[in-house]
mmCIF file of C-alpha atoms in Angstrom:
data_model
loop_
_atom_site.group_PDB
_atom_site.id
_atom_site.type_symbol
_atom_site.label_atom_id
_atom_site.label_comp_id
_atom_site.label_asym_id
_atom_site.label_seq_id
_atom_site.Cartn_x
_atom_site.Cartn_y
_atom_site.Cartn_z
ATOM 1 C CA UNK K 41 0.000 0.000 0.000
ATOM 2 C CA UNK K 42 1.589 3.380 -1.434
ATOM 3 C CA UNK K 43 1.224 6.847 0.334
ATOM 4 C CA UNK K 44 1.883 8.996 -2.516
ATOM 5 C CA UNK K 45 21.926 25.687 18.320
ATOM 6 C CA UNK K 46 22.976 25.757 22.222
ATOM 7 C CA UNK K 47 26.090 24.213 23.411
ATOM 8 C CA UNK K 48 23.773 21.612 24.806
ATOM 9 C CA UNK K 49 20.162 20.089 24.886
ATOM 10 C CA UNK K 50 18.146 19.537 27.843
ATOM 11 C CA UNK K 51 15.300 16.174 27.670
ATOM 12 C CA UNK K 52 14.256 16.404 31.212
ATOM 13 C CA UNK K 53 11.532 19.007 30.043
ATOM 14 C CA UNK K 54 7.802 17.477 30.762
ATOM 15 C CA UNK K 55 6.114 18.110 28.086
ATOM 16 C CA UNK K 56 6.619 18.263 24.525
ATOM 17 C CA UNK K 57 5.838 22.302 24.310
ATOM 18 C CA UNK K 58 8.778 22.931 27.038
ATOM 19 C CA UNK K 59 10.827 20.856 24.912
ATOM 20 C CA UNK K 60 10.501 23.061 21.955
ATOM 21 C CA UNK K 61 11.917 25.744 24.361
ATOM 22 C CA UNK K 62 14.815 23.409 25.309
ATOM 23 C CA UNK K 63 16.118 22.420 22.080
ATOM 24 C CA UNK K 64 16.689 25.054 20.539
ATOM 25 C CA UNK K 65 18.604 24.311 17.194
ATOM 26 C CA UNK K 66 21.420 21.979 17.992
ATOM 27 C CA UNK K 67 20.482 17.803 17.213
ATOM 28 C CA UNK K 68 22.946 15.099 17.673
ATOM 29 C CA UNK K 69 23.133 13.342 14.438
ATOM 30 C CA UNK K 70 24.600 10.057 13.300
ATOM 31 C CA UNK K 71 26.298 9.177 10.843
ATOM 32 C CA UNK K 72 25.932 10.242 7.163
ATOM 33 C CA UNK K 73 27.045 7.318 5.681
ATOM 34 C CA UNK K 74 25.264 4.555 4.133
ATOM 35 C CA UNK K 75 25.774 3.083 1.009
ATOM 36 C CA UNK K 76 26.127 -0.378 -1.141
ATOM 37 C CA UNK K 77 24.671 -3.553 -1.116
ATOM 38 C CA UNK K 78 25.705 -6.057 1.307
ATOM 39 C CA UNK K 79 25.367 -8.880 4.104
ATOM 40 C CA UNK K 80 24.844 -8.476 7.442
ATOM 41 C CA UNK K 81 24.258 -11.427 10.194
ATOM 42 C CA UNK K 82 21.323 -12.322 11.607
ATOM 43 C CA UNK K 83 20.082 -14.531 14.441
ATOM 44 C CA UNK K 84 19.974 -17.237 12.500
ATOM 45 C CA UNK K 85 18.787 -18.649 9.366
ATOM 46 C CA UNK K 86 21.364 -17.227 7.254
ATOM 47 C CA UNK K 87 22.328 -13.326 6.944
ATOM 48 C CA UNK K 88 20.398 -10.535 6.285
ATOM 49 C CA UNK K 89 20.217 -8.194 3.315
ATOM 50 C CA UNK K 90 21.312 -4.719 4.421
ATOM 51 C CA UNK K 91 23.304 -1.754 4.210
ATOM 52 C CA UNK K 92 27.398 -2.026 4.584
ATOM 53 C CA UNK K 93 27.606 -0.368 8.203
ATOM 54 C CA UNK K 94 24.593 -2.842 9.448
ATOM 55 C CA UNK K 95 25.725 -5.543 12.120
ATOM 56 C CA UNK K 96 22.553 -7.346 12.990
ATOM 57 C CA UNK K 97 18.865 -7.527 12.173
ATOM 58 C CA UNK K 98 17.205 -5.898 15.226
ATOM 59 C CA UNK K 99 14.581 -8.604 16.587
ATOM 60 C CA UNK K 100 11.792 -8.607 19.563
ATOM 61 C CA UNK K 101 9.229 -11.152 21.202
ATOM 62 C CA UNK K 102 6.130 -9.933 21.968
ATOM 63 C CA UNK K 103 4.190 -12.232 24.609
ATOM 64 C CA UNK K 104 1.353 -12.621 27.641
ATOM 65 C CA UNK K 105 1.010 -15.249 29.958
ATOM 66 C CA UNK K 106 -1.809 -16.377 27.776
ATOM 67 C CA UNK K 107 -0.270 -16.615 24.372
ATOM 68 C CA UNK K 108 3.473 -17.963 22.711
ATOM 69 C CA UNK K 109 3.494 -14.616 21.464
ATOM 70 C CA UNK K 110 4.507 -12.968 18.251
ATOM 71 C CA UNK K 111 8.139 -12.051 16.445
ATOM 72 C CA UNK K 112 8.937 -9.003 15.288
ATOM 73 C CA UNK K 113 12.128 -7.770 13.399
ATOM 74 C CA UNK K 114 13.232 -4.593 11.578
ATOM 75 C CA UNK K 115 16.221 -4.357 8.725
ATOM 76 C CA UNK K 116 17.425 -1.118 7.346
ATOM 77 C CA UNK K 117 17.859 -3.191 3.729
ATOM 78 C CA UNK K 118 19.186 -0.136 1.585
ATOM 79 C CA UNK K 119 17.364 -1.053 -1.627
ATOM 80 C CA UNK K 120 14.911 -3.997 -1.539
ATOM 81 C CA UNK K 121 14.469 -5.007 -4.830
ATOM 82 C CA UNK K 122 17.888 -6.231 -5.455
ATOM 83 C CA UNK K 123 17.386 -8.424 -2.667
ATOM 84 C CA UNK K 124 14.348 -10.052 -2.093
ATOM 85 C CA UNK K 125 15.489 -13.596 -2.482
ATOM 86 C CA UNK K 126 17.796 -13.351 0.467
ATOM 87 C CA UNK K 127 15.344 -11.363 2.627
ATOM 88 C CA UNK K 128 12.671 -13.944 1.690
ATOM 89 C CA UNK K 129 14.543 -16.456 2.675
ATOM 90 C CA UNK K 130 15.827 -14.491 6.050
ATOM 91 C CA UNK K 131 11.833 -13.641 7.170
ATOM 92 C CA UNK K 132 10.502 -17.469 6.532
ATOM 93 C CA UNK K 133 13.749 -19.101 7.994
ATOM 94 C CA UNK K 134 13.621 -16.995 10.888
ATOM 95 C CA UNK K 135 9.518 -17.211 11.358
ATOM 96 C CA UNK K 136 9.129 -13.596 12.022
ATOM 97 C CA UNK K 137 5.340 -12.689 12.163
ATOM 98 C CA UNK K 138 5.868 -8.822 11.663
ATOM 99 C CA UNK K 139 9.035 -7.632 9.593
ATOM 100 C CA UNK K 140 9.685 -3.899 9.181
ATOM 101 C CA UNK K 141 11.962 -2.932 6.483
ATOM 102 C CA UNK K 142 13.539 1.081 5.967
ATOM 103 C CA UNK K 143 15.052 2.243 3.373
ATOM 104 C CA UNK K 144 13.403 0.068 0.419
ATOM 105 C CA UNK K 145 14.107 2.689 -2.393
ATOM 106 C CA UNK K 146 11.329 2.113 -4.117
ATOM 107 C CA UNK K 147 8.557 3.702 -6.192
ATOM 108 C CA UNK K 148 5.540 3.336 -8.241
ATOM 109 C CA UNK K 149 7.316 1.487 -10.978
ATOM 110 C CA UNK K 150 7.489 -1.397 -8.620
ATOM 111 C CA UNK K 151 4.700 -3.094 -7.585
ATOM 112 C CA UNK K 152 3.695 -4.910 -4.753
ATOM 113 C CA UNK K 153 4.115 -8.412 -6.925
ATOM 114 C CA UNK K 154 7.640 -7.866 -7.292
ATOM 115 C CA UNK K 155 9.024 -7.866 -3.668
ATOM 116 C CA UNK K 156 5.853 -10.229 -2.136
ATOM 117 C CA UNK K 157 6.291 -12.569 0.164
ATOM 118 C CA UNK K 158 3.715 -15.604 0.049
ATOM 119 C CA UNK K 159 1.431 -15.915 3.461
ATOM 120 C CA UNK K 160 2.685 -12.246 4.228
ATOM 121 C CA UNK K 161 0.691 -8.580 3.554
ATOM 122 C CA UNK K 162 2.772 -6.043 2.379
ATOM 123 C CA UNK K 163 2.315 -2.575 3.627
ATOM 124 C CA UNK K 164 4.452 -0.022 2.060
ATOM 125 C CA UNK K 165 5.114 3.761 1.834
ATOM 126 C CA UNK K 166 7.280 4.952 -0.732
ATOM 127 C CA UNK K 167 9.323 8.230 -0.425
ATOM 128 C CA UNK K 168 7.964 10.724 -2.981
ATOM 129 C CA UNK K 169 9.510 12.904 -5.339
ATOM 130 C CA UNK K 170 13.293 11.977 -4.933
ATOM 131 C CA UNK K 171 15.027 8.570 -4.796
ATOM 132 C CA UNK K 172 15.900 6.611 -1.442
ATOM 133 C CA UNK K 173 13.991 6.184 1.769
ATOM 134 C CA UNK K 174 11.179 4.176 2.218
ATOM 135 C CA UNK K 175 9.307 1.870 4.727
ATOM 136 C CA UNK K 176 7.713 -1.554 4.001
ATOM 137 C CA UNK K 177 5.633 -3.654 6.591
ATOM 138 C CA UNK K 178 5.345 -7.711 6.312
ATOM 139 C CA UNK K 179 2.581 -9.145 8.287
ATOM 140 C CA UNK K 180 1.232 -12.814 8.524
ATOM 141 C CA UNK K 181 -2.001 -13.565 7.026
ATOM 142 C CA UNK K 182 -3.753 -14.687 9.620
ATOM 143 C CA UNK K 183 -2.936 -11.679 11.831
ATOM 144 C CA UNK K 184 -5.366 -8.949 11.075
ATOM 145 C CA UNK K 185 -4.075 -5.528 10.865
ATOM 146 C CA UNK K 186 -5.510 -1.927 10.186
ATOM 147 C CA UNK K 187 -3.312 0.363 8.559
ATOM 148 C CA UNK K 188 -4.093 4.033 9.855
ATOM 149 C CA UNK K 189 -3.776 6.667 6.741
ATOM 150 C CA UNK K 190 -4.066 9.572 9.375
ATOM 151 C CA UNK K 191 -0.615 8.483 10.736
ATOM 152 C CA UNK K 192 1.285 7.574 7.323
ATOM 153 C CA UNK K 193 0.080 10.918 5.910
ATOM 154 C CA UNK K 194 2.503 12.726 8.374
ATOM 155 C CA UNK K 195 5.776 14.419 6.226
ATOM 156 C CA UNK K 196 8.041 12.031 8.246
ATOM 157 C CA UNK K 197 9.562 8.971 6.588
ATOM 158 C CA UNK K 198 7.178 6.474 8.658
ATOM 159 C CA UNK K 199 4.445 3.799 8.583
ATOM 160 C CA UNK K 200 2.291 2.222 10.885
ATOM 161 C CA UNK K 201 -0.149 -0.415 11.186
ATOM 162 C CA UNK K 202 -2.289 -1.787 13.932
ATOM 163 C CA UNK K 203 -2.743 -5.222 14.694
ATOM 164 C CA UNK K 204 -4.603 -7.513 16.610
ATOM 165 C CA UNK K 205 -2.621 -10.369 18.743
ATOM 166 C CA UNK K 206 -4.349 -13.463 19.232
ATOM 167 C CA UNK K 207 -5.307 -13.410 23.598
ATOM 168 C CA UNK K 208 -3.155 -9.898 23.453
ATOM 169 C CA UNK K 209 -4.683 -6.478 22.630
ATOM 170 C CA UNK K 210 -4.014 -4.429 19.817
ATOM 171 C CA UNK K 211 -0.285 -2.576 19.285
ATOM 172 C CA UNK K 212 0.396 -0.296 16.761
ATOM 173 C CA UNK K 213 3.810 -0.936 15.458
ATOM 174 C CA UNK K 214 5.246 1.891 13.420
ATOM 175 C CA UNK K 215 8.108 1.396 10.781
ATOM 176 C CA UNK K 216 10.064 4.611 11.125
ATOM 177 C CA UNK K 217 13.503 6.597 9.404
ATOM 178 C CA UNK K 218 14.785 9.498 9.359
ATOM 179 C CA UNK K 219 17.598 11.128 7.337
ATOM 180 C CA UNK K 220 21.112 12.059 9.192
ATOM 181 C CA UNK K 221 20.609 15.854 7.693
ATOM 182 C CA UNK K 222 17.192 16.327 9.388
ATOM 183 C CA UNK K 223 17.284 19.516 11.378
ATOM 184 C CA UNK K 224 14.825 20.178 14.580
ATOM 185 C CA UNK K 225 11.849 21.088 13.014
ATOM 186 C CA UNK K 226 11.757 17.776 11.531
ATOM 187 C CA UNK K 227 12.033 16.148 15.037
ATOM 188 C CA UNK K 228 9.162 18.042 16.203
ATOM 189 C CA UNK K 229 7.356 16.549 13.109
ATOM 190 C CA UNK K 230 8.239 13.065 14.639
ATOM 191 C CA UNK K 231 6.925 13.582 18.252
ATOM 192 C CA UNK K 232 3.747 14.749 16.642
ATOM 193 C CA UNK K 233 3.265 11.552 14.836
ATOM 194 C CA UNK K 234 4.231 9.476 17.963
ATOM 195 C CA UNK K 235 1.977 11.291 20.089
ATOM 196 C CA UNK K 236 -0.773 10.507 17.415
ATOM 197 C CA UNK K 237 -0.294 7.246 17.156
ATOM 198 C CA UNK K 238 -0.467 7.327 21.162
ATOM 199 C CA UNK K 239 -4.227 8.896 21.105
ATOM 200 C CA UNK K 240 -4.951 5.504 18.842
ATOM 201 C CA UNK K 241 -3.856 3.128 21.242
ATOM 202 C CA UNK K 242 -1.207 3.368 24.637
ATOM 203 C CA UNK K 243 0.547 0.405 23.471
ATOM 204 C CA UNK K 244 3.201 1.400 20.627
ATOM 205 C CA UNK K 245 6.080 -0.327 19.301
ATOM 206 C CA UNK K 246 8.548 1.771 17.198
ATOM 207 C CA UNK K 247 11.271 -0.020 14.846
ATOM 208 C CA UNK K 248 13.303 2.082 12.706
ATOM 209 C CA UNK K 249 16.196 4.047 12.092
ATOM 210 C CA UNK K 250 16.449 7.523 13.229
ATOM 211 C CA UNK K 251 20.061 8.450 12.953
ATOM 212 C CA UNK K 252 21.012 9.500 16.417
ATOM 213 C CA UNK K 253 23.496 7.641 18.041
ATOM 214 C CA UNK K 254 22.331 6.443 21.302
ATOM 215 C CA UNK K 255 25.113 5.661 23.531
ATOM 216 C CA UNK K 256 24.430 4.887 27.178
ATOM 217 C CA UNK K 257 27.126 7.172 28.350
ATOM 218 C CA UNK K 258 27.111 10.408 30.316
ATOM 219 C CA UNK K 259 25.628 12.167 27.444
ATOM 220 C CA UNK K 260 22.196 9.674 27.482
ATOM 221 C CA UNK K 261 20.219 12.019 28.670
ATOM 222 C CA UNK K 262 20.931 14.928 25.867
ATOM 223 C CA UNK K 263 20.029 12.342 23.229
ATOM 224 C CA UNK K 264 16.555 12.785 21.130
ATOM 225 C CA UNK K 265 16.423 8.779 21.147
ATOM 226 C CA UNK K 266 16.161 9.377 25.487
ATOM 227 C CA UNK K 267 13.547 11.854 25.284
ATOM 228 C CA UNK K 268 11.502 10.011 23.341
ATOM 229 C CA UNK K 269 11.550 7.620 26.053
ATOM 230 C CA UNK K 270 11.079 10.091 28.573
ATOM 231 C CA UNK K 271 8.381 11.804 26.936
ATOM 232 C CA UNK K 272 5.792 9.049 25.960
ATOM 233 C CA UNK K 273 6.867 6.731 28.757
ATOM 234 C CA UNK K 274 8.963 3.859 26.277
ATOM 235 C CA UNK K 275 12.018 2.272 26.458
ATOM 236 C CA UNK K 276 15.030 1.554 23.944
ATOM 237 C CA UNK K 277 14.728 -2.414 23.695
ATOM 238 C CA UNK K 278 18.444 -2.104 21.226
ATOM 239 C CA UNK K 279 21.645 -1.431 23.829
ATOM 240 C CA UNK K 280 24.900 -2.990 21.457
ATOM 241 C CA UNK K 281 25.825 -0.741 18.384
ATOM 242 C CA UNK K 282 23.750 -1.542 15.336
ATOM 243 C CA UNK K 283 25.923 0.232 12.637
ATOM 244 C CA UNK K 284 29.769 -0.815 13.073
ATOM 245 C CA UNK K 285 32.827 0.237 10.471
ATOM 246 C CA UNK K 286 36.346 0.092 10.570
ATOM 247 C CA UNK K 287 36.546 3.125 12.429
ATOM 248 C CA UNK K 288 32.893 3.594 14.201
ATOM 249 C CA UNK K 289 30.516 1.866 16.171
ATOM 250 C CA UNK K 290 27.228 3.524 16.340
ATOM 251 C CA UNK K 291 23.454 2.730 17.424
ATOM 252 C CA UNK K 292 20.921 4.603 15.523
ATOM 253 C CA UNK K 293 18.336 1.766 15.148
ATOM 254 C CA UNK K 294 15.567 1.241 17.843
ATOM 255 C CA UNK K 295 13.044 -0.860 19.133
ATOM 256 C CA UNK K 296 11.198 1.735 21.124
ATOM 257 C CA UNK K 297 8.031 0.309 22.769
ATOM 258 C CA UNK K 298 5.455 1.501 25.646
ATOM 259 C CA UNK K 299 4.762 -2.022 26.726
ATOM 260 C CA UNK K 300 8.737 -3.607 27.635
ATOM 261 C CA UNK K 301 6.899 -5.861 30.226
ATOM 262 C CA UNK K 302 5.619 -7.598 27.188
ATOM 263 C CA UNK K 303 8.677 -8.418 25.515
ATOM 264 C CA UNK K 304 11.716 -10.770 25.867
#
């Protein structure tokens, strides 16, 4: 489905408004870098398609007392087309139910029967006007899901859909990425969606890649990544570096969620 600066910054603020006074213009920013085809390893079942600076496919459980639960994974994939074989393979041999991809580069010249995966629905929102980006959503048949246009309309790179657990209740789980070069304005555009998706449903899972670098340091708590946390009560299920060179090691992919009792 298509959808055509101070010195420092200051997260303890308790509300998004006060925030806006915080901020002012300075973001930390990751890394600008990513670029090529190439394999990364996963947990199991072979590698995973994805960028050259990836190190592993980011992967939760979601579970209750009263069900086994459900498997969800997110790959930044840097161009899906070229690789759909080898993420095919990765999603079935590692029996995720919900697999978020970022970074798909793809548009309307490639439809949804050209990257399908059978006994999966594709969800998809394609970056428009100018090549890169893009988010992509594979969920199991047999789970139903409601994809909510009010949320994918937003002018942030992002895509959510809402789904109904078997003996859970329903989680939104948004697919979310945002460019290294995006200045604070845009991050204001991305606690607006959040909080939107929030007055849908309290129980939010965000999987993405947002291009801060969140190190669990002394400088934690001036990082966007943490006040997202802060803000809408979540918590950053990722703690190794998820994007490691020759020279860097960096983690600017998340698994934020609202409910981290439910997960293992």
């Amino acid at each position: 489905m298509s959808y055509t600066s101070s010195d420092s910054i200051n997260f303890t603020a308790n509300s998004k408004k006060e925030t806006k006074k915080t901020l002012n213009h300075t973001l930390i920013k990751g890394p600008s870098s990513m670029s090529g085809p190439s394999t990364v390893t996963g947990s199991g079942g072979g590698g995973a398609p994805g960028n050259t600076q990836s190190s592993q496919t980011k992967v939760c459980h979601l579970h209750s007392k009263k069900s086994k639960g459900i498997k969800i994974g997110h790959i930044n994939i840097n161009r899906i087309y070229s690789k759909i074989d080898q993420l095919e393979h990765y999603i079935r041999s590692n029996d995720f139910d919900i697999f978020c991809v970022t970074e798909t580069w793809l548009n309307d010249n490639v439809s949804n029967s050209h990257i399908s995966i059978d006994g999966y629905k594709i969800f998809r929102k394609d970056r428009v006007g100018k090549q890169g980006g893009g988010e992509l959503i594979y969920v199991k048949e047999n789970i139903k899901t409601v994809c909510h246009d009010s949320l994918n309309s937003s002018p942030v790179e992002c895509l959510w859909v809402e789904v109904k657990l078997p003996k859970l209740n329903n989680v939104i789980v948004g697919c979310m990425y945002r460019q290294p070069k995006e200045n604070l304005d845009h991050f204001d555009l991305i606690l607006d969606n959040i909080e939107k998706a929030f007055s849908i449903n309290d129980k939010v899972i965000i999987c993405g890649d947002l291009n801060y670098d969140y190190q669990i340091n002394e400088t934690l708590s001036n990082n966007p990544v943490y006040y997202i946390e802060s803000l809408f009560s979540m918590s950053q299920l990722i703690t190794s570096p998820t994007r490691v060179t020759k020279s860097s090691s960096t983690l600017i992919d998340v698994i934020l969620t609202s409910i981290p009792e439910c997960h293992t």
